[in-house]
Amino acid sequence: MDRVLVTGGAGFIGSHLCERLISEGNRVCCWDNMSTGSERNLAAVLSSPRFELVRHDIIEPRDIAVDRIYNLACPASPAQYQKDAVRTIMTSTVGVMNMLDIAERCGATLLQASTSEVYGDPLVHPQREDYWGHVNPIGPRACYDESKRLAETLLVAHERHRGAKVRIARIFNTYGPHMSADDGRVVSNFMVQALRGEDIVIYGDGWQTRSFCYVSDMVDGLVRLMSSDLRGPVNLGNPVETSIMELAERVNAMAGGRSALVHRPLPVDDPCRRNPDITLARQRLGWEPRVSLDEGLKATMDYFRDMVKG
Ligand code: UDP
């Protein structure tokens, strides 16, 4: 049985990860400042004697003795991480340094949730881990992109110079139950709008693409990466590229087709294309997504149907 710390464990991906780790017999401590997470996401594990929830912000130092740390603490949707840009930067810099301190003190392995945003608005498709990216350092997304890039730098420096045990997951767009209805991401926005019969609001012409990975596949990738000996960054995401327009049409059809599709201006620095090359994860982790977009959207729609009703 491992003692595992999951920061951001009350959030969207973190809560699914806690469920998985508890189901595999681990002791799990979840730290979350509850800025975007919720206890409701943890309903399946809160009563487990092997699970503990602590309201804590990783920007503040705190000690714990664990074997493994998954650092998922950070608002991840553009609308959320831009609300308090300085705090977002602190979370992925000062917060990450705090996690490295714990990892070094107790010899734990630290897995950092990095992001496809390290590639910015990429000029190379699909994105491989050795692509350095195309990031605007002073744009509205910079607080997230650049601090996540620095987080990778911090992990690699600690690994090289101090022997820290680190793993870096570059997480591409992920969706599924436990997304919050108001976090501003495209899947949650479209689903809530479609279920309410409101206009589905597409930013720009809708021909920008993303690659959507279902949350159970993502959690499986994270767990495999933690158990592997892969130190450099690894892309985790679904390699099937979908346009935002196509996503809007599919979601609308699934919800009964009552919504009109309307357009609003594209936000500044919104990437045109995003698509992971997952060769490394396939070869070294034996991992690839298994849940199709249709299956995943149906399961997510069921979740939002209950939420919109309640
Ligand atoms: N988007 C949209 N309508 C929305 C929310 C997002 O058209 O209500 C677009 C957004 O401009 C971007 C894509 O959907 O091109 C994915 O946005 P999201 O905020 O989910 O994540 P990102 O991949 O940009 O971090």
CSV table of C-alpha atoms and ligand atoms in Angstrom, one decimal:
chain,number,residue,atom,x,y,z
A,1,MET,CA,0.0,0.0,0.0
A,2,ASP,CA,1.4,3.4,-1.0
A,3,ARG,CA,0.8,6.7,0.7
A,4,VAL,CA,-0.1,9.1,-2.0
A,5,LEU,CA,-0.6,12.9,-2.0
A,6,VAL,CA,-2.9,14.2,-4.7
A,7,THR,CA,-2.9,18.0,-4.8
A,8,GLY,CA,-5.9,19.4,-6.6
A,9,GLY,CA,-7.6,16.1,-5.8
A,10,ALA,CA,-11.1,17.7,-5.5
A,11,GLY,CA,-10.9,19.0,-9.0
A,12,PHE,CA,-12.0,17.4,-12.3
A,13,ILE,CA,-9.1,15.0,-13.1
A,14,GLY,CA,-7.8,14.9,-9.5
A,15,SER,CA,-11.1,13.4,-8.1
A,16,HIS,CA,-11.1,10.6,-10.7
A,17,LEU,CA,-7.5,9.9,-9.8
A,18,CYS,CA,-8.3,9.7,-6.1
A,19,GLU,CA,-11.1,7.2,-6.9
A,20,ARG,CA,-8.7,5.1,-8.9
A,21,LEU,CA,-5.9,5.2,-6.2
A,22,ILE,CA,-8.3,4.3,-3.4
A,23,SER,CA,-9.8,1.5,-5.5
A,24,GLU,CA,-6.3,0.1,-5.9
A,25,GLY,CA,-5.8,0.0,-2.1
A,26,ASN,CA,-3.6,3.1,-1.6
A,27,ARG,CA,-3.8,5.6,1.3
A,28,VAL,CA,-4.6,8.9,-0.3
A,29,CYS,CA,-4.3,12.4,1.1
A,30,CYS,CA,-5.9,15.1,-1.0
A,31,TRP,CA,-4.9,18.8,-0.7
A,32,ASP,CA,-7.1,21.3,-2.4
A,33,ASN,CA,-7.8,25.0,-1.8
A,34,MET,CA,-11.3,24.4,-3.2
A,35,SER,CA,-10.9,27.3,-5.6
A,36,THR,CA,-12.2,25.2,-8.5
A,37,GLY,CA,-12.7,21.8,-6.9
A,38,SER,CA,-15.6,20.6,-4.8
A,39,GLU,CA,-16.4,18.0,-2.2
A,40,ARG,CA,-19.1,16.7,-4.4
A,41,ASN,CA,-16.5,15.4,-6.8
A,42,LEU,CA,-15.1,13.2,-4.0
A,43,ALA,CA,-18.4,11.6,-3.0
A,44,ALA,CA,-17.2,8.1,-3.9
A,45,VAL,CA,-14.1,8.3,-1.6
A,46,LEU,CA,-14.9,10.7,1.3
A,47,SER,CA,-16.1,7.9,3.6
A,48,SER,CA,-13.1,5.6,2.9
A,49,PRO,CA,-10.8,5.3,6.0
A,50,ARG,CA,-7.9,5.4,3.6
A,51,PHE,CA,-8.9,8.8,2.3
A,52,GLU,CA,-8.3,12.2,3.8
A,53,LEU,CA,-9.3,15.7,2.5
A,54,VAL,CA,-7.3,18.7,3.7
A,55,ARG,CA,-8.2,22.2,2.6
A,56,HIS,CA,-4.7,23.6,1.8
A,57,ASP,CA,-3.2,25.8,-0.8
A,58,ILE,CA,0.1,24.5,-2.2
A,59,ILE,CA,1.5,28.1,-2.3
A,60,GLU,CA,1.9,27.7,1.5
A,61,PRO,CA,4.5,25.3,2.8
A,62,ARG,CA,3.3,22.2,4.6
A,63,ASP,CA,4.8,18.9,5.4
A,64,ILE,CA,3.7,15.3,4.8
A,65,ALA,CA,5.4,11.9,4.5
A,66,VAL,CA,4.3,10.1,1.3
A,67,ASP,CA,5.7,7.8,-1.3
A,68,ARG,CA,4.1,9.5,-4.4
A,69,ILE,CA,2.9,13.0,-5.2
A,70,TYR,CA,0.6,13.8,-8.1
A,71,ASN,CA,0.7,17.7,-8.3
A,72,LEU,CA,-2.6,18.6,-10.1
A,73,ALA,CA,-3.2,21.8,-8.1
A,74,CYS,CA,-3.9,24.7,-10.5
A,75,PRO,CA,-7.0,26.1,-12.2
A,76,ALA,CA,-6.8,24.7,-15.7
A,77,SER,CA,-9.5,26.4,-17.8
A,78,PRO,CA,-8.6,29.7,-19.5
A,79,ALA,CA,-11.6,31.5,-17.8
A,80,GLN,CA,-10.5,30.3,-14.4
A,81,TYR,CA,-6.7,30.7,-14.6
A,82,GLN,CA,-7.0,34.2,-16.0
A,83,LYS,CA,-9.2,35.4,-13.0
A,84,ASP,CA,-6.2,35.8,-10.8
A,85,ALA,CA,-3.1,35.6,-13.1
A,86,VAL,CA,-0.6,36.2,-10.3
A,87,ARG,CA,-2.0,33.5,-8.1
A,88,THR,CA,-1.9,31.1,-11.1
A,89,ILE,CA,1.8,31.9,-11.6
A,90,MET,CA,2.4,31.4,-7.8
A,91,THR,CA,0.7,28.0,-7.9
A,92,SER,CA,2.9,26.6,-10.7
A,93,THR,CA,6.1,28.1,-9.4
A,94,VAL,CA,6.1,28.6,-5.6
A,95,GLY,CA,3.6,25.7,-5.2
A,96,VAL,CA,5.7,23.4,-7.4
A,97,MET,CA,8.8,24.3,-5.3
A,98,ASN,CA,6.9,23.3,-2.2
A,99,MET,CA,6.0,20.0,-3.7
A,100,LEU,CA,9.7,19.4,-4.7
A,101,ASP,CA,10.7,20.1,-1.1
A,102,ILE,CA,8.3,17.5,0.2
A,103,ALA,CA,9.4,15.0,-2.5
A,104,GLU,CA,13.1,15.5,-1.7
A,105,ARG,CA,12.6,15.3,2.1
A,106,CYS,CA,10.8,12.0,1.9
A,107,GLY,CA,12.2,10.5,-1.3
A,108,ALA,CA,8.8,10.5,-3.0
A,109,THR,CA,8.3,10.5,-6.7
A,110,LEU,CA,6.6,13.7,-7.9
A,111,LEU,CA,4.4,13.7,-11.0
A,112,GLN,CA,3.7,17.2,-12.3
A,113,ALA,CA,0.5,17.9,-14.3
A,114,SER,CA,2.0,19.9,-17.2
A,115,THR,CA,0.0,20.9,-20.2
A,116,SER,CA,-0.3,21.0,-23.9
A,117,GLU,CA,-0.3,24.8,-23.4
A,118,VAL,CA,3.5,24.6,-23.1
A,119,TYR,CA,3.4,24.3,-26.9
A,120,GLY,CA,1.4,27.6,-27.1
A,121,ASP,CA,-0.1,28.2,-30.5
A,122,PRO,CA,2.0,25.5,-32.1
A,123,LEU,CA,3.6,25.8,-35.5
A,124,VAL,CA,4.3,22.0,-35.7
A,125,HIS,CA,1.6,19.4,-36.0
A,126,PRO,CA,1.1,17.0,-34.3
A,127,GLN,CA,3.1,18.2,-31.3
A,128,ARG,CA,5.9,15.9,-30.2
A,129,GLU,CA,7.6,16.2,-26.8
A,130,ASP,CA,10.8,17.6,-28.5
A,131,TYR,CA,8.9,20.6,-29.9
A,132,TRP,CA,9.8,23.7,-27.9
A,133,GLY,CA,6.5,25.5,-28.5
A,134,HIS,CA,5.3,28.9,-29.7
A,135,VAL,CA,4.2,30.9,-26.6
A,136,ASN,CA,3.4,34.5,-26.2
A,137,PRO,CA,5.1,35.4,-22.9
A,138,ILE,CA,2.9,38.5,-22.2
A,139,GLY,CA,-0.4,37.4,-23.6
A,140,PRO,CA,-3.5,36.5,-21.5
A,141,ARG,CA,-2.6,32.8,-21.4
A,142,ALA,CA,1.0,33.5,-20.4
A,143,CYS,CA,0.3,33.2,-16.6
A,144,TYR,CA,-0.7,29.6,-17.1
A,145,ASP,CA,1.6,28.6,-20.1
A,146,GLU,CA,4.8,30.2,-18.9
A,147,SER,CA,4.4,29.1,-15.2
A,148,LYS,CA,3.7,25.5,-16.4
A,149,ARG,CA,6.8,25.7,-18.5
A,150,LEU,CA,8.9,27.0,-15.6
A,151,ALA,CA,7.4,24.1,-13.5
A,152,GLU,CA,8.9,21.7,-16.0
A,153,THR,CA,12.2,23.5,-15.8
A,154,LEU,CA,12.1,23.3,-12.0
A,155,LEU,CA,11.4,19.6,-12.0
A,156,VAL,CA,14.2,18.8,-14.5
A,157,ALA,CA,16.7,21.0,-12.6
A,158,HIS,CA,15.9,19.2,-9.3
A,159,GLU,CA,16.2,15.9,-11.0
A,160,ARG,CA,19.6,16.8,-12.6
A,161,HIS,CA,21.2,18.5,-9.7
A,162,ARG,CA,19.6,17.0,-6.7
A,163,GLY,CA,18.5,13.6,-7.8
A,164,ALA,CA,14.7,14.2,-7.3
A,165,LYS,CA,12.4,11.6,-8.8
A,166,VAL,CA,10.2,13.4,-11.2
A,167,ARG,CA,7.6,12.6,-13.9
A,168,ILE,CA,6.1,15.2,-16.2
A,169,ALA,CA,2.7,14.7,-17.9
A,170,ARG,CA,1.8,17.1,-20.7
A,171,ILE,CA,-2.0,16.8,-20.4
A,172,PHE,CA,-4.0,17.7,-23.5
A,173,ASN,CA,-7.7,18.7,-23.5
A,174,THR,CA,-9.6,16.3,-21.2
A,175,TYR,CA,-13.3,16.0,-20.5
A,176,GLY,CA,-15.8,13.9,-18.6
A,177,PRO,CA,-18.0,13.9,-15.4
A,178,HIS,CA,-16.9,16.2,-12.6
A,179,MET,CA,-16.1,19.1,-14.9
A,180,SER,CA,-17.8,22.1,-13.3
A,181,ALA,CA,-20.7,23.6,-15.3
A,182,ASP,CA,-19.3,27.1,-15.1
A,183,ASP,CA,-15.6,26.6,-15.6
A,184,GLY,CA,-15.7,28.0,-19.1
A,185,ARG,CA,-14.3,25.0,-21.0
A,186,VAL,CA,-15.7,24.1,-24.4
A,187,VAL,CA,-17.2,20.7,-23.6
A,188,SER,CA,-18.9,21.9,-20.4
A,189,ASN,CA,-20.1,25.1,-22.0
A,190,PHE,CA,-21.6,23.4,-25.0
A,191,MET,CA,-23.3,20.7,-23.0
A,192,VAL,CA,-24.9,23.1,-20.6
A,193,GLN,CA,-26.0,25.3,-23.5
A,194,ALA,CA,-27.4,22.4,-25.5
A,195,LEU,CA,-29.2,20.8,-22.6
A,196,ARG,CA,-30.9,24.2,-21.8
A,197,GLY,CA,-31.8,24.7,-25.4
A,198,GLU,CA,-29.7,28.0,-25.4
A,199,ASP,CA,-27.5,29.1,-28.2
A,200,ILE,CA,-24.2,27.2,-28.5
A,201,VAL,CA,-21.5,29.9,-28.6
A,202,ILE,CA,-18.6,29.1,-30.8
A,203,TYR,CA,-15.6,31.4,-30.5
A,204,GLY,CA,-14.2,32.3,-33.9
A,205,ASP,CA,-15.2,30.4,-37.1
A,206,GLY,CA,-15.1,27.0,-35.2
A,207,TRP,CA,-12.4,25.5,-37.5
A,208,GLN,CA,-9.8,25.6,-34.7
A,209,THR,CA,-9.2,22.1,-33.5
A,210,ARG,CA,-8.6,20.3,-30.2
A,211,SER,CA,-8.1,16.6,-29.4
A,212,PHE,CA,-10.4,15.4,-26.6
A,213,CYS,CA,-9.4,12.7,-24.2
A,214,TYR,CA,-11.9,11.0,-21.9
A,215,VAL,CA,-11.0,11.4,-18.2
A,216,SER,CA,-10.7,7.6,-17.4
A,217,ASP,CA,-8.1,7.3,-20.2
A,218,MET,CA,-6.2,10.3,-18.8
A,219,VAL,CA,-6.1,8.9,-15.3
A,220,ASP,CA,-4.8,5.6,-16.6
A,221,GLY,CA,-2.0,7.5,-18.4
A,222,LEU,CA,-1.1,9.3,-15.2
A,223,VAL,CA,-1.0,6.2,-13.1
A,224,ARG,CA,1.2,4.4,-15.8
A,225,LEU,CA,3.5,7.3,-16.0
A,226,MET,CA,4.0,7.5,-12.2
A,227,SER,CA,5.0,3.8,-12.2
A,228,SER,CA,7.3,4.1,-15.2
A,229,ASP,CA,10.9,5.2,-15.3
A,230,LEU,CA,10.2,8.0,-17.9
A,231,ARG,CA,11.7,11.2,-16.6
A,232,GLY,CA,11.2,13.7,-19.5
A,233,PRO,CA,7.9,15.1,-20.5
A,234,VAL,CA,5.3,12.8,-22.0
A,235,ASN,CA,2.2,13.8,-24.0
A,236,LEU,CA,-1.0,12.4,-22.7
A,237,GLY,CA,-4.0,13.1,-24.9
A,238,ASN,CA,-6.3,11.7,-27.6
A,239,PRO,CA,-4.7,11.9,-31.0
A,240,VAL,CA,-8.1,12.2,-32.8
A,241,GLU,CA,-8.3,15.9,-33.8
A,242,THR,CA,-11.8,17.4,-33.9
A,243,SER,CA,-12.9,20.9,-34.9
A,244,ILE,CA,-14.9,23.0,-32.4
A,245,MET,CA,-17.6,23.3,-35.0
A,246,GLU,CA,-17.9,19.5,-35.2
A,247,LEU,CA,-18.0,19.2,-31.5
A,248,ALA,CA,-20.8,21.8,-31.3
A,249,GLU,CA,-22.8,19.8,-33.9
A,250,ARG,CA,-22.3,16.5,-32.1
A,251,VAL,CA,-23.2,17.9,-28.7
A,252,ASN,CA,-26.2,19.6,-30.0
A,253,ALA,CA,-27.5,16.5,-31.8
A,254,MET,CA,-26.9,14.4,-28.7
A,255,ALA,CA,-29.0,16.8,-26.5
A,256,GLY,CA,-31.9,16.8,-29.0
A,257,GLY,CA,-30.8,19.5,-31.5
A,258,ARG,CA,-32.7,22.5,-30.0
A,259,SER,CA,-29.9,25.0,-30.0
A,260,ALA,CA,-28.7,27.4,-32.6
A,261,LEU,CA,-25.0,27.6,-33.3
A,262,VAL,CA,-23.8,31.2,-33.0
A,263,HIS,CA,-20.3,32.8,-33.2
A,264,ARG,CA,-18.4,35.2,-30.9
A,265,PRO,CA,-14.9,36.6,-31.5
A,266,LEU,CA,-12.0,34.3,-30.9
A,267,PRO,CA,-10.1,35.0,-27.6
A,268,VAL,CA,-6.6,36.5,-28.0
A,269,ASP,CA,-3.9,33.8,-28.5
A,270,ASP,CA,-6.4,31.0,-28.8
A,271,PRO,CA,-4.4,28.1,-30.5
A,272,CYS,CA,-5.6,27.2,-34.0
A,273,ARG,CA,-4.7,23.5,-33.9
A,274,ARG,CA,-3.8,21.1,-31.1
A,275,ASN,CA,-3.0,17.5,-31.5
A,276,PRO,CA,-0.7,15.3,-29.5
A,277,ASP,CA,1.8,12.8,-30.9
A,278,ILE,CA,1.5,10.0,-28.4
A,279,THR,CA,4.2,7.7,-29.8
A,280,LEU,CA,6.3,8.0,-26.6
A,281,ALA,CA,3.4,7.1,-24.4
A,282,ARG,CA,2.4,4.2,-26.7
A,283,GLN,CA,5.9,2.8,-26.7
A,284,ARG,CA,7.1,3.4,-23.2
A,285,LEU,CA,3.8,3.3,-21.2
A,286,GLY,CA,1.8,0.9,-23.4
A,287,TRP,CA,-0.9,3.6,-23.2
A,288,GLU,CA,-3.4,5.0,-25.6
A,289,PRO,CA,-6.9,6.3,-25.2
A,290,ARG,CA,-9.6,3.6,-25.4
A,291,VAL,CA,-12.8,5.7,-25.0
A,292,SER,CA,-14.2,7.1,-28.3
A,293,LEU,CA,-15.5,10.7,-28.5
A,294,ASP,CA,-19.0,9.5,-28.9
A,295,GLU,CA,-18.9,7.2,-25.9
A,296,GLY,CA,-17.2,9.8,-23.8
A,297,LEU,CA,-19.6,12.6,-24.8
A,298,LYS,CA,-22.6,10.4,-23.9
A,299,ALA,CA,-21.2,9.6,-20.4
A,300,THR,CA,-20.4,13.3,-19.9
A,301,MET,CA,-23.8,14.4,-21.2
A,302,ASP,CA,-25.5,12.0,-18.7
A,303,TYR,CA,-23.5,13.8,-15.9
A,304,PHE,CA,-24.5,17.3,-17.1
A,305,ARG,CA,-28.2,16.2,-17.6
A,306,ASP,CA,-28.4,15.4,-13.9
A,307,MET,CA,-26.6,18.6,-13.0
A,308,VAL,CA,-28.8,20.9,-15.2
A,309,LYS,CA,-31.9,19.2,-13.8
A,310,GLY,CA,-30.8,19.4,-10.1
B,1,UDP,N1,-14.5,27.6,-27.1
B,1,UDP,C1,-15.7,27.9,-27.7
B,1,UDP,N2,-16.8,28.1,-26.9
B,1,UDP,C2,-16.8,28.1,-25.6
B,1,UDP,C3,-15.5,27.7,-25.0
B,1,UDP,C4,-14.4,27.5,-25.8
B,1,UDP,O1,-15.8,28.0,-29.0
B,1,UDP,O2,-17.8,28.3,-25.0
B,1,UDP,C5,-13.3,27.3,-28.0
B,1,UDP,C6,-12.1,28.0,-27.5
B,1,UDP,O3,-12.0,29.3,-28.2
B,1,UDP,C7,-11.0,27.1,-28.0
B,1,UDP,C8,-11.6,25.7,-27.8
B,1,UDP,O4,-13.0,25.9,-27.8
B,1,UDP,O5,-10.7,27.3,-29.3
B,1,UDP,C9,-11.2,25.0,-26.5
B,1,UDP,O6,-11.4,25.9,-25.4
B,1,UDP,P1,-11.2,25.5,-23.9
B,1,UDP,O7,-11.4,26.7,-23.1
B,1,UDP,O8,-12.0,24.3,-23.6
B,1,UDP,O9,-9.7,25.0,-23.7
B,1,UDP,P2,-8.2,25.4,-24.4
B,1,UDP,O10,-7.9,24.2,-25.3
B,1,UDP,O11,-8.4,26.7,-25.3
B,1,UDP,O12,-7.3,25.6,-23.3
